[in-house]
Coordinates of C-alpha atoms in Angstrom, one line a residue:
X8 CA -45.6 31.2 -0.7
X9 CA -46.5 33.6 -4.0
X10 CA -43.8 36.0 -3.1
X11 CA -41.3 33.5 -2.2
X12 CA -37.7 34.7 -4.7
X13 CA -34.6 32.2 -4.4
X14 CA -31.5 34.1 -3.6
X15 CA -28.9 32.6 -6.1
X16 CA -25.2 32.0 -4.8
X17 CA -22.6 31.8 -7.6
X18 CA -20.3 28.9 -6.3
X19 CA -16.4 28.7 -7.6
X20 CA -15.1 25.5 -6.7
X21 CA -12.1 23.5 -8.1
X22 CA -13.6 19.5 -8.9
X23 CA -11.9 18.3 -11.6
X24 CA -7.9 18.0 -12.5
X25 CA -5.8 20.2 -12.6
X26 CA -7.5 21.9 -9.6
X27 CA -7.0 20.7 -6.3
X28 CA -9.9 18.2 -6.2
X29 CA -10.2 17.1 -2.9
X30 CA -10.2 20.5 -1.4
X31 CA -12.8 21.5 -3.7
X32 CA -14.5 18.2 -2.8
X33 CA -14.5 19.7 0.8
X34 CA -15.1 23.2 -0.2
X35 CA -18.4 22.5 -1.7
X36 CA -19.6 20.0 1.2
X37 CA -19.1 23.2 3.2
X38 CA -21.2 25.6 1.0
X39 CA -23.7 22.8 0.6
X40 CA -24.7 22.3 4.2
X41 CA -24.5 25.3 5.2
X42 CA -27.0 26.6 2.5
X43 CA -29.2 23.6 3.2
X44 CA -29.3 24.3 7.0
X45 CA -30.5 28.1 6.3
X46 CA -33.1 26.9 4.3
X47 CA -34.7 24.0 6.5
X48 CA -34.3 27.2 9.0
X49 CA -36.9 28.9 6.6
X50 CA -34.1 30.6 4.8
X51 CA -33.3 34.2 4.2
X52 CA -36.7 36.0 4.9
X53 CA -38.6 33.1 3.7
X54 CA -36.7 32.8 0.1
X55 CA -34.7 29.6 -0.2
X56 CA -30.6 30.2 -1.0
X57 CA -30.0 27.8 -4.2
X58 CA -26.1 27.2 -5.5
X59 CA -25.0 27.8 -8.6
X60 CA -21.7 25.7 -8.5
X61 CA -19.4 25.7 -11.7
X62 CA -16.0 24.3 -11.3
X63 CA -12.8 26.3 -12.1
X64 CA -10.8 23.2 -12.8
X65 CA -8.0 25.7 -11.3
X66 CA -8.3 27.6 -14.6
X67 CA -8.5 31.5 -14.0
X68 CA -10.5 31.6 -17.4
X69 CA -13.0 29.7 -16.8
X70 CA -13.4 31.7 -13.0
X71 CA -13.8 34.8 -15.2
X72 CA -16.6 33.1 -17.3
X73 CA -18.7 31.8 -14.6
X74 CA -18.7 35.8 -13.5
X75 CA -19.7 36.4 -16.4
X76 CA -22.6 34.2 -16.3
X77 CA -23.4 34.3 -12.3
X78 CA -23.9 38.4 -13.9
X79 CA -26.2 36.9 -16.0
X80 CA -28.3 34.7 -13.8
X81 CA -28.8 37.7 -11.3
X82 CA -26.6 35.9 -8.4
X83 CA -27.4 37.4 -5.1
X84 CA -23.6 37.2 -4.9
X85 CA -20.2 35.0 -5.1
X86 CA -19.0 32.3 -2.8
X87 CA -16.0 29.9 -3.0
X88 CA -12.9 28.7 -4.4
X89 CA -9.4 27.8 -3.0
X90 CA -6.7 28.3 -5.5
X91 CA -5.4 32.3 -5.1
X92 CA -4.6 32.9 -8.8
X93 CA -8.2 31.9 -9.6
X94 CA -9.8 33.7 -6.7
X95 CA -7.6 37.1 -8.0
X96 CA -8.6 36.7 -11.8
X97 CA -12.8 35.9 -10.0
X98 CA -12.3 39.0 -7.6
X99 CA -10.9 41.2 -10.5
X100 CA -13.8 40.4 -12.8
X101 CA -16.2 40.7 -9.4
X102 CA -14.7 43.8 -8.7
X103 CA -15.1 44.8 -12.9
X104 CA -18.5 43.5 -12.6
X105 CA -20.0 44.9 -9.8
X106 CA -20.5 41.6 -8.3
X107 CA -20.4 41.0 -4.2
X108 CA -17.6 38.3 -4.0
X109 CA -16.6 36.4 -0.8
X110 CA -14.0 34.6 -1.2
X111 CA -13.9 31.2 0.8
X112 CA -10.1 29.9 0.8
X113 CA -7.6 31.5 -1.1
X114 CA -5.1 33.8 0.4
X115 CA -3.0 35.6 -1.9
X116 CA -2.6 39.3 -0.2
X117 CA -2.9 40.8 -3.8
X118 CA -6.2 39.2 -4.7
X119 CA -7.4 42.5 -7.1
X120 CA -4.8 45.0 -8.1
X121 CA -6.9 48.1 -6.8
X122 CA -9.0 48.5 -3.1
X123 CA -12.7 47.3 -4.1
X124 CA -15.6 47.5 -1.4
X125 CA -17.0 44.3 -3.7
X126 CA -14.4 41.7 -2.5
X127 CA -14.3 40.2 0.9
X128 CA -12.2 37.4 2.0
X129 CA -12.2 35.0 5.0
X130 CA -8.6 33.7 5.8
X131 CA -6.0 35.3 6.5
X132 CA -3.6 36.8 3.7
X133 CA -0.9 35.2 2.9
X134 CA 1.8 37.1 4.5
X135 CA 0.7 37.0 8.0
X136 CA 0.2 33.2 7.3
X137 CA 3.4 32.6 5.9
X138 CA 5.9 34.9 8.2
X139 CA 3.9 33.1 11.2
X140 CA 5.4 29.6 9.2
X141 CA 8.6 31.6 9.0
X142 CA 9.1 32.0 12.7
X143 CA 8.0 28.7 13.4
X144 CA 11.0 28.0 11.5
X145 CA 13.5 30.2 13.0
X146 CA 12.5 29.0 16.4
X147 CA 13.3 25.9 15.8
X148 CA 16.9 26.5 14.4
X149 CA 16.5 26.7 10.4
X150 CA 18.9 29.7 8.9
X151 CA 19.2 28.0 5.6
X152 CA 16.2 27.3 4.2
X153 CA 15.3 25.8 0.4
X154 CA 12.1 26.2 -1.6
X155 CA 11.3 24.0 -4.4
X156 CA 8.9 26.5 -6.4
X157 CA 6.8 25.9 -9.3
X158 CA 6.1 28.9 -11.5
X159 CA 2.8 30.8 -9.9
X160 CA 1.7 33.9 -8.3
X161 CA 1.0 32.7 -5.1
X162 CA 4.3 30.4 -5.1
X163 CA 6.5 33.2 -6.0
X164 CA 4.5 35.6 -3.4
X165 CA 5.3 33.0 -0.8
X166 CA 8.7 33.0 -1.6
X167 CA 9.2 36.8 -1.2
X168 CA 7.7 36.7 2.3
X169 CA 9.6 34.1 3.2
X170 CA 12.8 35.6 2.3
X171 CA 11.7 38.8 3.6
X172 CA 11.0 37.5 7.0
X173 CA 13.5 35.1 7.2
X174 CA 16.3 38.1 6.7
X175 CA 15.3 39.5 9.7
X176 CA 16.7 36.9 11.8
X177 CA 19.6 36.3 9.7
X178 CA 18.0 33.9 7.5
X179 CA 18.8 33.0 4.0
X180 CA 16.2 31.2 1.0
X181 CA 17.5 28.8 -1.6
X182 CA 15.5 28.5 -5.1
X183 CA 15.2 25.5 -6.3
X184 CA 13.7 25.6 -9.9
X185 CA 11.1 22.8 -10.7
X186 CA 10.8 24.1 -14.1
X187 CA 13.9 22.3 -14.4
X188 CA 14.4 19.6 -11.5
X189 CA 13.4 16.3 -11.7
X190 CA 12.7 15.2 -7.8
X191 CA 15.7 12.7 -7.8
X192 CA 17.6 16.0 -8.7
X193 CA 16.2 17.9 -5.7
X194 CA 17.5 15.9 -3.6
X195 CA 21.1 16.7 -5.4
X196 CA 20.5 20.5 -5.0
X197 CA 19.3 20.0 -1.7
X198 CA 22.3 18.2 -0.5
X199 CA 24.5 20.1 -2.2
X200 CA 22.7 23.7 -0.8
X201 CA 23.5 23.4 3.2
X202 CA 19.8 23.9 3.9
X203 CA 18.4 22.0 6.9
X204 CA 14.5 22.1 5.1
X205 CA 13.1 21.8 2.2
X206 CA 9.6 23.7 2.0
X207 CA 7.1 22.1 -0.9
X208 CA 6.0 25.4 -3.3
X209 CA 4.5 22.6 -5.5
X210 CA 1.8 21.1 -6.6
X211 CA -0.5 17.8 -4.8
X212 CA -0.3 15.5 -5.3
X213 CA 2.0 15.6 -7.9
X214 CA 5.2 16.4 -7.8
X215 CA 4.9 17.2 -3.9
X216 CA 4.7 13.4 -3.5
X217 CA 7.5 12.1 -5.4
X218 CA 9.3 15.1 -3.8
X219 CA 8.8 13.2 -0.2
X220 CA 9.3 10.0 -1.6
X221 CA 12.9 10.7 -2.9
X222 CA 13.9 12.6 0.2
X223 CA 13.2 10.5 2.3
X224 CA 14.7 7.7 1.0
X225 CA 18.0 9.5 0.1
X226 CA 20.6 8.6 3.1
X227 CA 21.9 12.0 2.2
X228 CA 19.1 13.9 3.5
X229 CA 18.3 12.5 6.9
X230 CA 17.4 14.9 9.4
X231 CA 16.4 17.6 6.7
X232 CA 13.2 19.4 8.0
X233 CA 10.5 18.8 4.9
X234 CA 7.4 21.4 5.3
X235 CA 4.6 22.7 3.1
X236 CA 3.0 26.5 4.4
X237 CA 0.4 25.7 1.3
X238 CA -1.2 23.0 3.6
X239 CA -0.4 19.8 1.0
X240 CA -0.6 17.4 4.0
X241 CA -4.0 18.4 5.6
X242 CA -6.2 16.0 3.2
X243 CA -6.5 12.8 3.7
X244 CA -5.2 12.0 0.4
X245 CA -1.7 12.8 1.6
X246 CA -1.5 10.4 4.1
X247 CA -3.0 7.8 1.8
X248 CA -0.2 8.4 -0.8
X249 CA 2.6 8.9 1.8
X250 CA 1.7 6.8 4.7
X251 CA 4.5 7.6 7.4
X252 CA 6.2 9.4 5.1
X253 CA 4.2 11.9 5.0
X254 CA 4.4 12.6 8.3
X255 CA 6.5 15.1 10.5
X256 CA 6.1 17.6 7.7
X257 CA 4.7 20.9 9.4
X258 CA 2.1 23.1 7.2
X259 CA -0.4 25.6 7.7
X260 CA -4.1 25.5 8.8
X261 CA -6.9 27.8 9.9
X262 CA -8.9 26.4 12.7
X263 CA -8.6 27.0 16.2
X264 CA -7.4 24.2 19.1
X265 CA -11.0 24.2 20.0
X266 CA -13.9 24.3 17.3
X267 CA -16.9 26.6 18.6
X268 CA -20.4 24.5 19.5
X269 CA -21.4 25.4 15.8
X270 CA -18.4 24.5 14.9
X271 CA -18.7 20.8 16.8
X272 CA -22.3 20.1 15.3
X273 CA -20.7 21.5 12.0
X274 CA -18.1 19.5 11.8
X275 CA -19.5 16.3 13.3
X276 CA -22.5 17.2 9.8
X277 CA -19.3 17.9 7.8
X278 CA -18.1 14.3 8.6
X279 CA -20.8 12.3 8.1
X280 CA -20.7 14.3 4.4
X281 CA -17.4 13.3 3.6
X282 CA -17.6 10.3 5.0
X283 CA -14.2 11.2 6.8
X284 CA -12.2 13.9 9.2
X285 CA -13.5 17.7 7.2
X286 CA -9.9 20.1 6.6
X287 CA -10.0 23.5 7.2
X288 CA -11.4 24.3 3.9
X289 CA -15.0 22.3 4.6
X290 CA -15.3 25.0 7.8
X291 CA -14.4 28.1 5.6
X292 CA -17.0 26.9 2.8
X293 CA -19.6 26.9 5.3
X294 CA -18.8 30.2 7.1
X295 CA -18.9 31.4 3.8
X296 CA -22.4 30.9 3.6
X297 CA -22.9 32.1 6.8
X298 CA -21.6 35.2 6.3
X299 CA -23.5 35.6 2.9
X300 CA -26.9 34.6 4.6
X301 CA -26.1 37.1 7.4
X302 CA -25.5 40.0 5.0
X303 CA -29.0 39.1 2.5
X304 CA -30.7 39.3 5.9
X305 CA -29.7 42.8 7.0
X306 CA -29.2 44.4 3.8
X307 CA -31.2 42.2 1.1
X308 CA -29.9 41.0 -2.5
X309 CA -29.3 44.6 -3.4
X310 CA -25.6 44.4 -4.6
X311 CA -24.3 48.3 -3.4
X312 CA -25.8 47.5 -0.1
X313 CA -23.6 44.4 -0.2
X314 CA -20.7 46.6 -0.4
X315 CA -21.3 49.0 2.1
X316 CA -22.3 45.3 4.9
X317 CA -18.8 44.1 5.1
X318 CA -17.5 46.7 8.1
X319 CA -21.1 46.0 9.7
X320 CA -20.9 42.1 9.5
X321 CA -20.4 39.9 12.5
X322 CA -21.5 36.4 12.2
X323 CA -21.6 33.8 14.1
X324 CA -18.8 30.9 12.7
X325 CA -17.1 27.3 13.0
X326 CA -14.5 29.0 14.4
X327 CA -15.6 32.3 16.1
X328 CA -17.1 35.4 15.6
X329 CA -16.5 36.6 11.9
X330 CA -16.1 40.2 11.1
X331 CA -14.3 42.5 8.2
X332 CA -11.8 45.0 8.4
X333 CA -9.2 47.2 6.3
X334 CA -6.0 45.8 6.6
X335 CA -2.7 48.1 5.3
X336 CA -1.5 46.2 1.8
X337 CA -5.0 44.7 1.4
X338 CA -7.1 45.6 -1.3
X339 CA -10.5 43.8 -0.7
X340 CA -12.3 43.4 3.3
X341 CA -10.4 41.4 5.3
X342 CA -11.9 38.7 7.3
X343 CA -10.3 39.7 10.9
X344 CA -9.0 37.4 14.1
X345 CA -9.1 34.2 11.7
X346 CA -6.9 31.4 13.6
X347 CA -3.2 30.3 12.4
X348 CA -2.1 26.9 13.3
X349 CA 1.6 25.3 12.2
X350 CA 0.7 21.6 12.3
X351 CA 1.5 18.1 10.9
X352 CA 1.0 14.6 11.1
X353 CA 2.3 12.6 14.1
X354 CA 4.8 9.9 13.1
X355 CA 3.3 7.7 15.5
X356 CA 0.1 7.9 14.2
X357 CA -0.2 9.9 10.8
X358 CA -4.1 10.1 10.7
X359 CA -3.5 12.5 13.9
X360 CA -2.3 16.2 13.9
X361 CA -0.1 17.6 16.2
X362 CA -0.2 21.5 16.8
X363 CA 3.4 22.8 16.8
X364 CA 2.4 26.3 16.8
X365 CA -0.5 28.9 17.1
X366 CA -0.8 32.6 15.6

């Protein structure tokens, strides 16, 4: 076809160390069939989508240089990436450059410093997330609750929330520094600190693992509540490492008890991709795309246009109808009515999940 233009996609995803590899792994397998299903469709008006993937490695610096060159290449617009420092350094330079930006995963509330029609964002921010995990708490009896926190934006965010929420209901947050602690001497802090959990602000796999490892082997600590709100436990990875251990250790995910029917063919594709069970994140990578494709069909590649789409979108997803809002505190377009799920793994069987709450 002579007038046939590929629609470039700038892709963020984190695939090599220190980035979270596997849930870029699963990130990516979501943009990837989701582009390639558009364009055996016949693509966006007949013009193919193509990726342009470059890997953050979790670095915010080399986020702001693939801007730079996705600006460059004449990207249609911006998809991707999971870690919410390096989405808020990519949506700042998006927002700088002009650039549509729709971020896939990350969930910091902040994710650029001043209101920008270029941004959009899928999940929900962090604070609704995170005060749902606090009342899942609080319901179940904890008053006294310990972090161990690495230094980072998002963990110290988490923790304000947290404390925030917890004080409304009487409850209290202990800091545990792992700038400092080695995980045998979390457990001495922990026992020492009258908490009844210990919530994972950490890294995965490590030190979240040798974390689990050394509470749960320390005769001190049975019967403390371990959890992780960033979602360490949903990959398979975890149970891998951890085995039982692992298990029993609530966190959060986005994905509703029942998928929709594009989300059951989806995920049944996403599968066969990964050659195992697809996390939360392989869904949000492709409703990504679907979202992008929707907007390039209505409004075209022109990048003002993208910015005035996001109040009009409403696409069809994994996990239900997607649309975009203005939320109070949020800077960028809120993806709206996203689902919130407290899980873990099931002692009995740690390859299954068990849904302990829903918000």
């Amino acid at each position: 076809m002579s007038g046939m233009v590929t629609l470039k996609i700038g892709a963020l995803v984190p695939l090599t160390p220190p980035g979270w590899v596997e849930a870029g792994r699963h990130l990516l397998a979501g943009l990837e069939l989701a582009v390639r299903e558009v364009n055996d469709a016949g693509g966006v008006g007949g013009d193919p989508l193509e990726l342009v993937v470059r890997d953050t490695a979790a670095d915010p610096r080399r986020a702001e240089a693939a801007l730079d060159e996705f600006a460059r290449l004449g990207v249609a617009a911006v998809a991707g990436e999971y870690h919410s420092v390096v989405a808020r350094a990519a949506a700042t330079r998006a927002d700088a450059l002009g650039l549509p930006f729709l971020c896939s995963s990350a969930v910091l509330d902040a994710l650029t410093e001043r209101p920008t029609d270029h941004v959009a964002r899928l999940p929900p921010p962090q604070s609704r997330g995170w005060r749902i995990y606090a009342d899942f708490l609080l319901d179940a009896g904890h008053r006294r609750v310990a972090v161990a926190a690495a230094p980072s934006l998002y963990w110290e965010s988490g923790t304000r929330v947290l404390r925030e929420h917890l004080a409304t209901r009487g409850g209290t947050v202990v800091e545990l520094d792992m700038t400092a602690l080695a995980p045998a001497a979390v457990c001495d802090a922990l026992a020492e600190s009258a908490a009844t959990v210990l919530l994972l602000l950490v890294g995965q796999p490590e030190p979240a693992v040798s974390i689990v490892t050394s509470v749960r082997r320390d005769r001190r600590l049975t019967g403390k509540l371990i959890g992780a709100p960033a979602g360490q436990p949903e990959f398979a990875a975890w149970e891998n490492l951890l085995g039982a251990e692992g298990a029993a250790i609530p966190f959060l995910r986005y994905l509703p008890e029942r998928l929709t029917p594009l989300g059951a063919r989806v995920g049944a594709a996403l599968r066969e991709r990964l050659a195992g069970a697809p996390s939360f994140v392989a869904f949000e990578g492709y409703d990504t795309i679907a979202v992008l494709a929707d907007v390039l069909r209505a409004h075209g590649a022109d990048r003002a246009g993208f910015a005035e789409a996001w109040p009009r979108v409403a696409a069809d997803g994994t996990r239900g109808r997607i649309r975009f809002a203005r939320e109070p505190g949020i800077s960028v377009w809120q993806g709206t009515g996203m689902p919130v799920q407290v899980v873990d793994r099931d002692p009995a069987a740690p390859y299954r999940f068990r849904i302990l709450r829903t918000g």
